[in-house]
Amino acid sequence: MKKLNIIIGLLTLITMLSCSSDDDRQNEIFQTDSEFSINGTNYSISNGFILSSFDATNNSRHAIYLLNGTILNNEWYGAGCDFSNNLTQGVIFNITSNSQTELAEGTYNYELSTNEASLNETNISTNIVMENNCIISLNDIDEDQINSGSITVERLNNSYTLTFSFMTTDFGNISGSYQGKLQLTQDLSD
């Protein structure tokens, strides 16, 4: 009987330890600092930002901001004076999703002139100089420079993995990724 109790005790202990390490691994995923990369250079950030607009159609629109600064007051008004003074790098994606309730997982190809699910306007900004919470200069790659590209969106609970790649006119191939949360901010106005 003692041997049976010892075996049951050991099995219970092993089960508890394996559950604990699964919880620890799950917590590690969400406690990891977020970062985005542009052509192999990593930028540590607290989280990305997502602004979403939903209507009665089959699509929704999402603007994703990956910034090594923050959007002031978690609101976006479309002006260059809505950021923290420490902002130096950023990527902005505008995505039309085929979901009415969220940014759907999948690969979105860069396409400016469609209402279908796609990656629309994109902006990659480096060497941003800020003064009084306003952008005063930056190196900017936008739709005038981007020939083609795509972004892949994956999601596990509240954590996103974004992988992107673009072919540009003057800057060659630009690629990068992001892993972390996307903080919901004020809805986009129509």
Short mmCIF file of C-alpha atoms in Angstrom, two decimals, residues 6 40 99 101 103 108 146 151 171 188:
data_model
loop_
_atom_site.label_atom_id
_atom_site.label_comp_id
_atom_site.label_asym_id
_atom_site.label_seq_id
_atom_site.Cartn_x
_atom_site.Cartn_y
_atom_site.Cartn_z
CA ILE A 6 4.28 6.80 -3.23
CA GLY A 40 17.60 43.11 -39.51
CA SER A 99 -13.60 40.13 -41.16
CA THR A 101 -15.07 41.93 -36.13
CA LEU A 103 -8.05 41.82 -38.09
CA TYR A 108 -2.35 40.48 -47.35
CA ILE A 146 6.74 50.66 -52.93
CA ILE A 151 2.26 41.25 -44.77
CA PHE A 171 15.78 51.23 -51.46
CA LEU A 188 -10.51 55.54 -37.34
#
